[in-house]
Structure formats: structure tokens, C-alpha cells
GROMACS .gro file of C-alpha atoms in nm:
model
  401
    1MET     CA    1   2.837  10.622  -3.191
    2ALA     CA    2   2.977  10.299  -3.284
    3ALA     CA    3   3.159  10.043  -3.061
    4THR     CA    4   3.503   9.980  -3.127
    5ALA     CA    5   3.605   9.626  -3.200
    6LEU     CA    6   3.840   9.435  -3.005
    7LEU     CA    7   4.029   9.157  -3.193
    8VAL     CA    8   4.061   8.759  -3.085
    9GLY     CA    9   4.299   8.634  -3.333
   10PRO     CA   10   4.359   8.314  -3.447
   11SER     CA   11   4.573   8.203  -3.134
   12ALA     CA   12   4.232   8.132  -2.999
   13VAL     CA   13   4.092   7.869  -3.227
   14ALA     CA   14   4.326   7.575  -3.138
   15GLY     CA   15   4.176   7.527  -2.831
   16PRO     CA   16   4.242   7.642  -2.504
   17PRO     CA   17   4.502   7.562  -2.247
   18GLU     CA   18   4.368   7.346  -1.980
   19ALA     CA   19   4.324   7.649  -1.726
   20ASP     CA   20   4.066   7.813  -1.941
   21VAL     CA   21   3.835   7.556  -1.942
   22VAL     CA   22   3.548   7.680  -1.758
   23ALA     CA   23   3.266   7.411  -1.777
   24GLY     CA   24   3.008   7.174  -1.965
   25GLU     CA   25   3.020   6.819  -2.042
   26ILE     CA   26   3.031   6.610  -2.381
   27GLY     CA   27   2.760   6.794  -2.601
   28VAL     CA   28   2.524   6.701  -2.855
   29GLY     CA   29   2.433   6.991  -3.086
   30GLU     CA   30   2.073   6.932  -3.145
   31ALA     CA   31   1.854   7.188  -2.962
   32GLN     CA   32   1.550   7.010  -2.790
   33SER     CA   33   1.235   7.206  -2.685
   34PHE     CA   34   0.931   7.198  -2.436
   35TRP     CA   35   0.584   7.293  -2.433
   36LEU     CA   36   0.379   7.440  -2.116
   37HIS     CA   37   0.031   7.390  -2.202
   38LEU     CA   38  -0.140   7.533  -1.886
   39ASN     CA   39  -0.393   7.788  -1.993
   40SER     CA   40  -0.626   7.546  -2.128
   41THR     CA   41  -0.656   7.667  -2.470
   42PRO     CA   42  -0.788   7.454  -2.715
   43VAL     CA   43  -0.559   7.179  -2.896
   44SER     CA   44  -0.654   7.057  -3.219
   45ASP     CA   45  -0.563   6.677  -3.325
   46GLU     CA   46  -0.307   6.791  -3.571
   47MET     CA   47  -0.140   7.061  -3.314
   48ALA     CA   48  -0.119   6.764  -3.051
   49ALA     CA   49   0.022   6.541  -3.347
   50ALA     CA   50   0.293   6.775  -3.454
   51GLU     CA   51   0.400   6.900  -3.083
   52ALA     CA   52   0.383   6.487  -2.939
   53LYS     CA   53   0.651   6.482  -3.233
   54ARG     CA   54   0.834   6.824  -3.166
   55ARG     CA   55   0.908   6.836  -2.826
   56GLN     CA   56   1.119   6.636  -2.545
   57TYR     CA   57   0.897   6.767  -2.265
   58VAL     CA   58   0.531   6.874  -2.228
   59VAL     CA   59   0.358   6.979  -1.914
   60LEU     CA   60  -0.043   6.966  -1.854
   61ASN     CA   61  -0.295   7.057  -1.612
   62ALA     CA   62  -0.394   6.768  -1.411
   63TRP     CA   63  -0.735   6.776  -1.609
   64GLU     CA   64  -0.611   6.716  -1.942
   65GLY     CA   65  -0.581   6.372  -1.924
   66ASP     CA   66  -0.732   6.347  -2.301
   67LEU     CA   67  -0.499   6.573  -2.427
   68LEU     CA   68  -0.233   6.351  -2.261
   69LYS     CA   69  -0.384   6.040  -2.422
   70LYS     CA   70  -0.373   6.226  -2.768
   71LEU     CA   71   0.041   6.318  -2.749
   72LYS     CA   72   0.114   5.954  -2.632
   73ALA     CA   73  -0.053   5.817  -2.946
   74SER     CA   74   0.128   6.031  -3.127
   75ASN     CA   75   0.489   6.004  -2.933
   76PRO     CA   76   0.496   5.722  -2.675
   77LYS     CA   77   0.842   5.837  -2.583
   78LEU     CA   78   0.768   6.185  -2.496
   79THR     CA   79   0.794   6.259  -2.154
   80VAL     CA   80   0.473   6.459  -2.054
   81LEU     CA   81   0.420   6.579  -1.670
   82VAL     CA   82   0.148   6.719  -1.489
   83TYR     CA   83   0.136   7.074  -1.303
   84LYS     CA   84   0.168   7.094  -0.938
   85ASP     CA   85   0.225   7.339  -0.711
   86LEU     CA   86   0.429   7.280  -0.395
   87SER     CA   87   0.386   7.571  -0.222
   88SER     CA   88   0.001   7.701  -0.253
   89THR     CA   89  -0.345   7.549  -0.220
   90ARG     CA   90  -0.613   7.736  -0.441
   91SER     CA   91  -0.989   7.840  -0.276
   92TYR     CA   92  -1.108   7.896  -0.687
   93ALA     CA   93  -1.058   7.525  -0.656
   94CYS     CA   94  -1.286   7.448  -0.401
   95LYS     CA   95  -1.713   7.481  -0.476
   96ASN     CA   96  -1.988   7.405  -0.246
   97GLY     CA   97  -1.753   7.239   0.038
   98ALA     CA   98  -1.578   7.021  -0.204
   99ASP     CA   99  -1.230   7.035  -0.413
  100ASP     CA  100  -1.236   6.984  -0.777
  101GLN     CA  101  -1.124   6.576  -0.866
  102HIS     CA  102  -0.792   6.713  -0.999
  103LEU     CA  103  -0.634   7.039  -0.891
  104PRO     CA  104  -0.332   7.229  -0.990
  105THR     CA  105  -0.189   7.162  -0.634
  106GLY     CA  106  -0.117   6.864  -0.406
  107VAL     CA  107  -0.349   6.992  -0.123
  108GLY     CA  108  -0.740   7.096  -0.172
  109PHE     CA  109  -0.845   7.393  -0.056
  110CYS     CA  110  -1.143   7.292   0.126
  111ALA     CA  111  -0.989   6.965   0.263
  112ALA     CA  112  -0.724   7.195   0.427
  113GLU     CA  113  -0.941   7.432   0.591
  114ARG     CA  114  -1.160   7.190   0.732
  115GLU     CA  115  -0.921   6.937   0.856
  116HIS     CA  116  -0.579   7.089   0.899
  117PRO     CA  117  -0.601   7.494   0.912
  118ASP     CA  118  -0.249   7.460   1.076
  119TRP     CA  119  -0.083   7.363   0.731
  120PHE     CA  120  -0.118   7.668   0.602
  121MET     CA  121   0.148   7.974   0.629
  122THR     CA  122   0.082   8.293   0.851
  123GLY     CA  123   0.277   8.607   0.861
  124PRO     CA  124   0.427   8.760   1.185
  125ASP     CA  125   0.060   8.924   1.236
  126GLY     CA  126  -0.077   8.542   1.211
  127LYS     CA  127  -0.269   8.622   0.924
  128ARG     CA  128  -0.231   8.368   0.616
  129PHE     CA  129  -0.036   8.433   0.297
  130GLU     CA  130  -0.247   8.495  -0.030
  131TYR     CA  131  -0.001   8.533  -0.340
  132SER     CA  132   0.047   8.902  -0.437
  133GLY     CA  133  -0.081   8.895  -0.800
  134TYR     CA  134  -0.232   8.557  -0.802
  135SER     CA  135  -0.579   8.565  -0.617
  136GLY     CA  136  -0.693   8.230  -0.479
  137HIS     CA  137  -0.336   8.111  -0.406
  138TRP     CA  138  -0.294   8.035  -0.062
  139GLN     CA  139   0.055   7.948   0.080
  140MET     CA  140   0.125   7.614   0.263
  141ASP     CA  141   0.385   7.530   0.537
  142ILE     CA  142   0.605   7.318   0.334
  143GLY     CA  143   0.827   7.248   0.616
  144ASN     CA  144   0.532   7.073   0.797
  145THR     CA  145   0.596   6.674   0.754
  146ALA     CA  146   0.208   6.585   0.750
  147TYR     CA  147   0.169   6.855   0.460
  148GLN     CA  148   0.448   6.716   0.254
  149ASP     CA  149   0.306   6.357   0.312
  150ALA     CA  150  -0.041   6.463   0.228
  151TRP     CA  151   0.102   6.640  -0.119
  152ALA     CA  152   0.308   6.304  -0.225
  153THR     CA  153  -0.007   6.082  -0.179
  154ASN     CA  154  -0.250   6.283  -0.365
  155VAL     CA  155   0.000   6.422  -0.612
  156ILE     CA  156   0.123   6.005  -0.693
  157LYS     CA  157  -0.249   5.914  -0.696
  158ASP     CA  158  -0.355   6.190  -0.960
  159ALA     CA  159  -0.056   6.148  -1.165
  160LYS     CA  160  -0.035   5.744  -1.168
  161GLY     CA  161  -0.422   5.752  -1.280
  162THR     CA  162  -0.442   5.953  -1.547
  163GLY     CA  163  -0.068   5.831  -1.699
  164PHE     CA  164   0.136   6.139  -1.644
  165ASP     CA  165   0.508   6.040  -1.673
  166GLY     CA  166   0.606   6.295  -1.394
  167VAL     CA  167   0.509   6.614  -1.216
  168LEU     CA  168   0.626   6.995  -1.247
  169MET     CA  169   0.679   7.090  -0.937
  170ASP     CA  170   0.582   7.507  -0.961
  171ASN     CA  171   0.730   7.703  -0.674
  172ALA     CA  172   1.024   7.544  -0.528
  173LEU     CA  173   1.079   7.910  -0.404
  174PHE     CA  174   1.411   8.037  -0.244
  175PRO     CA  175   1.338   8.406  -0.064
  176CYS     CA  176   1.111   8.377   0.243
  177ASP     CA  177   0.924   8.705   0.141
  178ALA     CA  178   0.820   8.541  -0.217
  179TYR     CA  179   0.498   8.668  -0.330
  180HIS     CA  180   0.456   8.881  -0.026
  181SER     CA  181   0.767   9.127  -0.056
  182GLY     CA  182   0.918   9.241   0.267
  183VAL     CA  183   0.746   8.994   0.493
  184CYS     CA  184   0.831   8.678   0.594
  185PRO     CA  185   0.659   8.389   0.736
  186LYS     CA  186   0.615   8.398   1.122
  187LYS     CA  187   0.794   7.996   1.101
  188TYR     CA  188   1.055   8.083   0.863
  189PRO     CA  189   1.168   8.436   0.921
  190THR     CA  190   1.486   8.411   0.712
  191ASN     CA  191   1.582   8.271   0.342
  192GLU     CA  192   1.786   8.029   0.520
  193ALA     CA  193   1.534   7.873   0.736
  194PHE     CA  194   1.289   7.877   0.451
  195GLN     CA  195   1.535   7.715   0.207
  196ALA     CA  196   1.557   7.416   0.459
  197ALA     CA  197   1.188   7.385   0.473
  198TYR     CA  198   1.198   7.351   0.118
  199THR     CA  199   1.497   7.112   0.098
  200SER     CA  200   1.327   6.905   0.379
  201MET     CA  201   1.003   6.890   0.134
  202LEU     CA  202   1.213   6.802  -0.169
  203SER     CA  203   1.382   6.542   0.016
  204ASN     CA  204   1.067   6.340   0.184
  205LEU     CA  205   0.933   6.345  -0.169
  206LYS     CA  206   1.220   6.192  -0.340
  207GLY     CA  207   1.182   5.823  -0.260
  208ARG     CA  208   0.820   5.827  -0.297
  209PHE     CA  209   0.818   5.959  -0.643
  210ALA     CA  210   1.104   5.730  -0.745
  211GLU     CA  211   0.895   5.404  -0.604
  212ALA     CA  212   0.631   5.565  -0.810
  213LYS     CA  213   0.841   5.586  -1.126
  214LEU     CA  214   0.751   5.934  -1.159
  215LYS     CA  215   0.974   6.187  -1.279
  216THR     CA  216   0.978   6.521  -1.067
  217VAL     CA  217   1.088   6.854  -1.207
  218ALA     CA  218   1.114   7.159  -0.982
  219ASN     CA  219   1.049   7.533  -1.091
  220LEU     CA  220   1.358   7.674  -0.950
  221SER     CA  221   1.336   8.034  -1.100
  222ASN     CA  222   1.609   8.272  -0.905
  223ALA     CA  223   1.802   8.020  -0.806
  224ARG     CA  224   2.073   8.256  -0.968
  225LEU     CA  225   2.065   8.484  -0.618
  226HIS     CA  226   2.087   8.251  -0.386
  227GLY     CA  227   2.399   8.143  -0.400
  228ASN     CA  228   2.458   7.706  -0.473
  229ALA     CA  229   2.041   7.687  -0.398
  230TRP     CA  230   2.013   7.539  -0.755
  231ASP     CA  231   2.209   7.233  -0.655
  232THR     CA  232   2.080   7.212  -0.343
  233TYR     CA  233   1.736   7.174  -0.403
  234ILE     CA  234   1.810   6.973  -0.730
  235ASP     CA  235   1.996   6.706  -0.539
  236HIS     CA  236   1.597   6.564  -0.453
  237VAL     CA  237   1.448   6.602  -0.794
  238ASP     CA  238   1.496   6.480  -1.146
  239GLY     CA  239   1.508   6.820  -1.290
  240GLY     CA  240   1.474   7.148  -1.251
  241PHE     CA  241   1.291   7.423  -1.451
  242ASP     CA  242   1.420   7.815  -1.514
  243GLU     CA  243   1.150   8.029  -1.591
  244TRP     CA  244   1.367   8.323  -1.645
  245TRP     CA  245   1.666   8.215  -1.806
  246LEU     CA  246   1.926   8.475  -1.935
  247VAL     CA  247   1.679   8.663  -2.101
  248PHE     CA  248   1.393   8.873  -1.972
  249SER     CA  249   1.305   9.095  -2.236
  250ASP     CA  250   1.406   9.196  -2.585
  251THR     CA  251   1.648   9.488  -2.375
  252ASP     CA  252   1.700   9.303  -2.088
  253LEU     CA  253   1.982   9.054  -2.146
  254VAL     CA  254   2.171   8.894  -1.836
  255SER     CA  255   2.549   8.990  -1.870
  256GLU     CA  256   2.869   8.823  -1.654
  257TYR     CA  257   2.861   8.877  -1.333
  258PRO     CA  258   2.872   8.704  -0.969
  259GLN     CA  259   2.497   8.596  -0.990
  260GLY     CA  260   2.450   8.631  -1.357
  261TRP     CA  261   2.595   8.449  -1.690
  262SER     CA  262   2.787   8.156  -1.592
  263ARG     CA  263   2.587   8.087  -1.283
  264GLN     CA  264   2.271   8.095  -1.531
  265VAL     CA  265   2.484   7.875  -1.775
  266ALA     CA  266   2.593   7.636  -1.464
  267GLU     CA  267   2.253   7.551  -1.428
  268ILE     CA  268   2.246   7.311  -1.715
  269THR     CA  269   2.598   7.185  -1.702
  270ALA     CA  270   2.589   7.092  -1.299
  271SER     CA  271   2.280   6.938  -1.394
  272GLU     CA  272   2.328   6.761  -1.737
  273ALA     CA  273   2.678   6.606  -1.553
  274ARG     CA  274   2.406   6.461  -1.288
  275GLY     CA  275   2.235   6.295  -1.518
  276LYS     CA  276   1.922   6.559  -1.470
  277ILE     CA  277   1.648   6.739  -1.681
  278VAL     CA  278   1.718   7.107  -1.742
  279MET     CA  279   1.465   7.336  -1.914
  280VAL     CA  280   1.511   7.710  -1.957
  281GLN     CA  281   1.307   7.958  -2.089
  282PRO     CA  282   1.427   8.317  -2.186
  283HIS     CA  283   1.166   8.564  -2.257
  284PHE     CA  284   1.175   8.756  -2.609
  285THR     CA  285   0.961   8.852  -2.888
  286ALA     CA  286   0.992   8.618  -3.167
  287GLY     CA  287   1.189   8.757  -3.469
  288LYS     CA  288   1.442   8.931  -3.220
  289ASP     CA  289   1.780   8.847  -3.377
  290GLN     CA  290   1.996   8.984  -3.069
  291PRO     CA  291   1.806   8.771  -2.759
  292GLN     CA  292   1.734   8.484  -2.947
  293ARG     CA  293   2.095   8.423  -3.071
  294TYR     CA  294   2.241   8.543  -2.725
  295ALA     CA  295   1.986   8.261  -2.541
  296MET     CA  296   2.050   7.960  -2.813
  297ALA     CA  297   2.458   8.032  -2.818
  298SER     CA  298   2.459   8.037  -2.456
  299TYR     CA  299   2.230   7.725  -2.442
  300TYR     CA  300   2.473   7.524  -2.666
  301MET     CA  301   2.759   7.646  -2.464
  302ALA     CA  302   2.612   7.416  -2.203
  303ILE     CA  303   2.401   7.139  -2.349
  304GLY     CA  304   2.470   6.781  -2.299
  305ASP     CA  305   2.198   6.567  -2.409
  306LYS     CA  306   1.895   6.625  -2.168
  307ALA     CA  307   1.848   7.004  -2.150
  308ALA     CA  308   1.578   7.174  -2.353
  309ILE     CA  309   1.529   7.547  -2.420
  310THR     CA  310   1.179   7.730  -2.551
  311PRO     CA  311   1.151   8.109  -2.556
  312MET     CA  312   0.821   8.257  -2.411
  313ALA     CA  313   0.693   8.643  -2.564
  314ARG     CA  314   0.547   8.767  -2.233
  315ALA     CA  315   0.528   8.611  -1.880
  316ASP     CA  316   0.281   8.302  -1.846
  317ALA     CA  317   0.127   8.306  -2.169
  318TYR     CA  318   0.127   7.900  -2.116
  319GLY     CA  319  -0.120   7.867  -2.436
  320ASP     CA  320  -0.050   7.792  -2.792
  321PRO     CA  321   0.299   7.643  -2.840
  322THR     CA  322   0.549   7.882  -2.941
  323PRO     CA  323   0.682   7.831  -3.267
  324GLU     CA  324   1.033   7.681  -3.340
  325THR     CA  325   1.268   7.876  -3.563
  326PRO     CA  326   1.507   7.691  -3.826
  327ILE     CA  327   1.772   7.687  -3.548
  328TYR     CA  328   1.615   7.367  -3.386
  329GLU     CA  329   1.663   7.209  -3.726
  330TRP     CA  330   2.033   7.275  -3.718
  331ARG     CA  331   2.297   6.988  -3.627
  332LEU     CA  332   2.615   7.105  -3.501
  333GLY     CA  333   2.746   6.726  -3.440
  334GLN     CA  334   2.908   6.641  -3.135
  335ALA     CA  335   3.158   6.898  -2.879
  336ALA     CA  336   3.384   6.673  -2.746
  337LYS     CA  337   3.493   6.943  -2.496
  338PRO     CA  338   3.354   7.234  -2.224
  339TYR     CA  339   3.304   7.585  -2.374
  340TYR     CA  340   3.623   7.807  -2.313
  341SER     CA  341   3.700   8.217  -2.273
  342VAL     CA  342   3.853   8.326  -2.608
  343ALA     CA  343   3.867   8.707  -2.434
  344ASN     CA  344   3.727   8.857  -2.121
  345ASN     CA  345   3.372   8.740  -2.053
  346VAL     CA  346   3.366   8.614  -2.420
  347PHE     CA  347   3.346   8.254  -2.479
  348ARG     CA  348   3.337   7.981  -2.748
  349ARG     CA  349   3.250   7.630  -2.793
  350ASP     CA  350   3.351   7.390  -3.090
  351PHE     CA  351   3.138   7.123  -3.216
  352THR     CA  352   3.242   6.903  -3.515
  353CYS     CA  353   2.990   7.075  -3.763
  354GLY     CA  354   2.956   7.427  -3.596
  355THR     CA  355   3.069   7.650  -3.337
  356VAL     CA  356   2.930   7.877  -3.097
  357VAL     CA  357   3.010   8.199  -2.939
  358VAL     CA  358   2.902   8.418  -2.676
  359ASN     CA  359   2.990   8.802  -2.559
  360ALA     CA  360   2.865   8.817  -2.190
  361ASN     CA  361   2.992   9.116  -2.138
  362PRO     CA  362   2.723   9.418  -2.097
  363THR     CA  363   2.492   9.511  -2.350
  364ASN     CA  364   2.594   9.774  -2.566
  365SER     CA  365   2.978   9.696  -2.442
  366ALA     CA  366   3.238   9.704  -2.687
  367ALA     CA  367   3.210   9.460  -3.010
  368VAL     CA  368   3.479   9.174  -2.984
  369LYS     CA  369   3.605   8.976  -3.296
  370VAL     CA  370   3.655   8.627  -3.275
  371ASP     CA  371   3.833   8.452  -3.547
  372LEU     CA  372   3.655   8.157  -3.640
  373GLY     CA  373   4.017   7.961  -3.798
  374GLY     CA  374   3.790   7.850  -4.102
  375THR     CA  375   3.456   7.928  -4.345
  376HIS     CA  376   3.129   7.911  -4.097
  377MET     CA  377   2.775   7.977  -4.214
  378ASP     CA  378   2.630   8.220  -4.004
  379GLU     CA  379   2.292   8.249  -3.915
  380LYS     CA  380   2.156   8.413  -4.229
  381GLY     CA  381   2.326   8.144  -4.430
  382ALA     CA  382   2.648   8.357  -4.524
  383ASN     CA  383   2.984   8.251  -4.518
  384VAL     CA  384   3.194   8.395  -4.243
  385THR     CA  385   3.567   8.344  -4.097
  386SER     CA  386   3.491   8.545  -3.789
  387VAL     CA  387   3.203   8.721  -3.600
  388ASP     CA  388   3.188   9.071  -3.442
  389LEU     CA  389   2.965   9.044  -3.132
  390PRO     CA  390   2.899   9.338  -2.875
  391GLY     CA  391   2.812   9.259  -2.540
  392THR     CA  392   2.503   9.027  -2.458
  393SER     CA  393   2.504   8.910  -2.779
  394GLY     CA  394   2.607   8.535  -2.964
  395ALA     CA  395   2.626   8.346  -3.258
  396VAL     CA  396   2.559   7.967  -3.389
  397LEU     CA  397   2.737   7.891  -3.692
  398ARG     CA  398   2.752   7.595  -3.905
  399LYS     CA  399   3.058   7.422  -4.111
  400SER     CA  400   3.114   7.140  -4.329
  401CYS     CA  401   3.204   6.814  -4.148
   0.00000   0.00000   0.00000
């Protein structure tokens, strides 16, 4: 059955009254992207040169120093971060009693096993926690000051020695049963206690990494489910990464509700307002128009000048870079004002050379017609004066300027 289109008339075009302004900062209508190369896939010199010029941020493993040099040679201004897990040590990186020289963590398994067995996180039964689904990942006591100090010392030495610009701190977690559903650590039996331990660690690391002139970006996925947790953690780092942002698959798109669209968009607006880096990653198959337009229009709702977005077709496929679509070449100009509401859960932001519109109502809900107040070019190159958007859809539109 066809959805009924609801009309939002020209009265919305002139701009909202002050009370309708929802969020956001002055925006630059140019999409930025990043590349997480974590699966050790081969990278040709040609690919390295192209991606260095195309991306704002790149994340590599600690042992990819040669690739780091190639990227920097092609674009000295590129920010290249090294991957380090805040929360685990890896037994597979320990061989014959010795830890690998370059680790994906801040503390080696061999060293911890031999010298600091108390750093391993344990459950109520006293047994160590191994990440469910990730063999050889052993959870560590992130609230232990000695562990925090060792993590900082080791990571700074490794990152500076190789020449990285900073660190992607993976697994800044929020629920106490993360990676072991239904069972919390004996030492941190509640989400509040668990989050306080992470806040302690990030706070302890902050000054050390700043002194070392290393940027810090924490993986804050699922923060939307935990109140103001994003803001609490990001106070202590230079930026945040949301690995599951707004679009979870081709058909699973986050609509507006208390833990939904506006909260994830606010991750960008709040962070941009503080001068923080933001990296967001929706998940959808290349060529799928609805999830792409919903994600990109939502990103433009919040962008200032630091946020970057890169879609991923499937989880953890961190090998070859995601190809950029033509939308990354579009230039929407400046947005002097934040996004605003034009109907129930329908939002708009105006740029000097374009407009973005999002319908954040549930998927398959009635379409809403939004009058643009002038001629725009849609994603297919057609001239339009209005758009009809069903739930969880968006439009990125260009106009002459």
C-alpha cells in the first residue's frame, strides 16, 4: 500500500523561529572520510598515495610503519592513528614467552601473565574474562592505576617511535557485561562502576598523551544507550569514533526516539562544538540509496569542520578502503545555522549551495513532502522544488550559488 504524503509547505523555507533550532554549529558542506586498515591486507603504492590524498584520518596497526611512511610522503597533513585496545591483552601476540615488538594493545600478555596477573579482569567466579567471539582477547582491569600507567608508557613509546600522530583507543566500553553478556566483573558489578573505571583511565591518560603531542580518539560505540556517556568520556580525549552510527544494515536504520537519531547526531554536534574529532561509521551495502542518503544527510545536519564519515558494508571488514561515492565531491558551501525541525521528526539544514533534509520517523512510515523554496538538483541530477521522504530517508540537494 502506498504511503500518504504529508505536505510541509513553503512556510518552513524562510527559516525557523529560534525555538525550532535543534542543534549544531556553523557547518562546512564538504564530506570528509577515514580509512581503518586493520586486517593487514596488501596496499600498493598507488593505493597508498590515492588514499592519503582522499582521507582525513587513517588508522593502522602498530606494525605498519612502512605504510605510515608512504601515506605521510603523499600527504604530510594526513592524520594517521595507531590502533590500540584499551581493554584487553592478546595471548596470540605472545610467542615462546615473549610479546611481539608491536602490539595491538598497551600491555603484552606475556608481561602481564608473568609480572601482573592481578591486572586481568575476573568474573564473580574468579575466572578471567575472554572476549566472547574474539579468541585470545583477555579483558584487563582498566580501573587499576598501575595498568593505566603501563598502558600509557608503552603506547606512547610505540606510537612516537614509529611516527604516528595519535592513537585510536578501541573498546572504551559502557556496559559492564560487554563481551560476556549477563555477567559483570566482580570488581565492577554495575554499569556505573564500570564507566567510572573507564573515566578514571581516560582522565589519567589525557595529560600524558597531550604532553607527548599524540591525538587520542576513543571508540565510543553504543554510547547512545547510556545517557550522557559520550560526553563524559570525550571530555578526556581528542575525539570519538562511533563504529555503529545510525545505519546498522540496509534495512535497519535508526529512527528518532530517546536513544535514537538525535542522540547519535548529537555525538557530532556536541563534539564539533568542543573542537573534537568525530568519526562515524554507518553499515550498508554499496549502491543502496536509502541508507546512504539517510546517513549522509544526517551527517550534514551536524557537520562542522572536523567530522568524517565512512560507510562499511559488513562488520570488521577493515581491509581495502571503502570506495567514495560522488557525494564526497559535492560542495554545499557554508551552513550559517544549525539544523531545524520542519515537521514531526523531519529536519532540515540550509547551506549556501544546497539543502539537506531527513525524515527520522520509523521506516515505512508515511512520506512527508518538503517544499524546498527554490530549485535544487537531487542526487540523480534532476531539478526539483520539493522532496517526498518516507521514514528513515534523507536527501542531499545542491543548488546554484
